[in-house]
Amino acid sequence: MSAAPTLDPGTHEPPDYLQVQSSAEFDELRRAHRSFAFPLTVAFVLWYLGYVLLSSYAGGFMALKVAGHLNVAFVLGIAQFVTTFLIAWWYSRHAAAKLDPKAEAIKSRLEGVTPGKEGDV
């Protein structure tokens, strides 16, 4: 592995990114991201396609009145926006709790800084 970077940006060798990419901690970070993002992406795409297919082929169902002038199509359309924001919020919480600490540990190791000791140089 290359030497860890020093505080002087002009006098260090760059980290060995291929070695970092093949490390167990990077694999764990990648797995934590994929195990959250891929299933949620598939679920949302299916939900979106279901809405589009219902809009295209089930006009009678989508025209059903739910309350007053609100129909099923409007309610499901608003639900698309709501789920988009919920997914973004949920991912933000997941990233802050699971991904960011792992990524910060990798970054700190690459920079030669002990996590939590950045101000103690």
Coordinates of C-alpha atoms in Angstrom, one line a residue:
M1 CA 0.0 0.0 0.0
S2 CA 1.1 3.5 -0.6
A3 CA 2.2 5.8 2.2
A4 CA -0.6 7.6 4.0
P5 CA -1.0 11.2 2.9
T6 CA 0.7 13.9 5.1
L7 CA -0.7 17.3 6.0
D8 CA 1.3 18.9 3.2
P9 CA -0.8 18.2 0.1
G10 CA 2.3 18.4 -2.2
T11 CA 4.5 15.8 -0.6
H12 CA 2.5 12.6 -0.4
E13 CA 1.7 9.7 -2.7
P14 CA -2.0 9.2 -3.5
P15 CA -3.7 6.3 -1.7
D16 CA -3.9 2.9 -3.5
Y17 CA -7.5 3.2 -4.4
L18 CA -7.6 -0.3 -5.9
Q19 CA -6.5 -1.8 -2.6
V20 CA -9.1 0.3 -0.8
Q21 CA -11.8 -0.8 -3.2
S22 CA -10.9 -4.5 -2.6
S23 CA -10.9 -4.1 1.2
A24 CA -13.4 -5.7 3.5
E25 CA -14.6 -2.4 5.0
F26 CA -15.3 -0.9 1.5
D27 CA -17.1 -4.1 0.6
E28 CA -19.2 -3.7 3.8
L29 CA -20.0 -0.1 2.9
R30 CA -21.0 -1.1 -0.6
R31 CA -23.2 -4.0 0.7
A32 CA -24.9 -1.6 3.2
H33 CA -25.7 0.8 0.4
R34 CA -26.9 -1.8 -2.0
S35 CA -29.0 -3.8 0.5
F36 CA -31.0 -0.6 1.1
A37 CA -31.0 1.2 -2.3
F38 CA -31.7 -1.7 -4.7
P39 CA -34.8 -3.2 -3.1
L40 CA -36.2 0.2 -2.4
T41 CA -35.6 1.3 -6.0
V42 CA -37.2 -1.8 -7.4
A43 CA -40.2 -1.3 -5.1
F44 CA -40.6 2.3 -6.1
V45 CA -40.3 1.6 -9.9
L46 CA -43.0 -1.1 -9.6
W47 CA -45.2 1.2 -7.6
Y48 CA -44.7 3.9 -10.3
L49 CA -45.3 1.5 -13.2
G50 CA -48.4 0.3 -11.4
Y51 CA -49.7 3.8 -11.3
V52 CA -48.9 4.4 -14.9
L53 CA -50.5 1.1 -16.0
L54 CA -53.6 1.9 -13.9
S55 CA -53.8 5.3 -15.5
S56 CA -53.5 3.9 -19.0
Y57 CA -55.7 0.8 -18.8
A58 CA -58.0 1.2 -15.8
G59 CA -59.6 4.5 -16.4
G60 CA -62.9 3.5 -14.8
F61 CA -61.1 2.5 -11.6
M62 CA -59.0 5.7 -11.5
A63 CA -62.1 7.8 -12.1
L64 CA -63.8 6.5 -8.9
K65 CA -64.7 9.3 -6.5
V66 CA -63.0 8.9 -3.1
A67 CA -64.3 12.1 -1.4
G68 CA -66.0 15.0 -3.1
H69 CA -64.2 15.8 -6.3
L70 CA -61.2 13.7 -5.4
N71 CA -60.8 10.5 -7.4
V72 CA -58.5 7.5 -7.1
A73 CA -56.1 8.8 -9.8
F74 CA -55.6 12.1 -7.8
V75 CA -55.0 10.2 -4.5
L76 CA -52.5 7.8 -6.1
G77 CA -50.8 10.7 -7.9
I78 CA -50.3 12.6 -4.6
A79 CA -49.1 9.3 -3.0
Q80 CA -46.4 9.2 -5.7
F81 CA -45.0 12.5 -4.4
V82 CA -45.4 11.5 -0.8
T83 CA -43.5 8.2 -1.3
T84 CA -40.8 10.0 -3.1
F85 CA -40.2 12.4 -0.2
L86 CA -40.5 9.5 2.3
I87 CA -37.9 7.5 0.5
A88 CA -35.5 10.5 0.4
W89 CA -36.0 11.0 4.1
W90 CA -35.6 7.3 4.9
Y91 CA -32.4 7.1 2.8
S92 CA -31.0 10.2 4.5
R93 CA -31.5 8.6 7.9
H94 CA -30.0 5.3 6.6
A95 CA -27.0 7.1 5.2
A96 CA -26.4 9.1 8.3
A97 CA -26.7 6.0 10.6
K98 CA -25.1 3.3 8.5
L99 CA -23.2 4.6 5.5
D100 CA -21.6 7.9 6.6
P101 CA -19.7 6.4 9.6
K102 CA -18.3 3.6 7.4
A103 CA -17.3 6.0 4.7
E104 CA -15.7 8.4 7.2
A105 CA -13.7 5.5 8.7
I106 CA -12.4 4.6 5.3
K107 CA -11.6 8.3 4.5
S108 CA -9.9 8.8 7.8
R109 CA -7.7 5.7 7.3
L110 CA -6.8 7.0 3.8
E111 CA -5.9 10.4 5.2
G112 CA -4.0 8.9 8.1
V113 CA -6.3 10.5 10.6
T114 CA -7.7 8.7 13.7
P115 CA -11.5 9.0 13.6
G116 CA -12.7 11.6 16.1
K117 CA -9.2 13.2 16.5
E118 CA -9.2 15.5 13.5
G119 CA -8.7 18.6 15.7
D120 CA -5.8 17.0 17.6
V121 CA -3.1 17.4 15.0

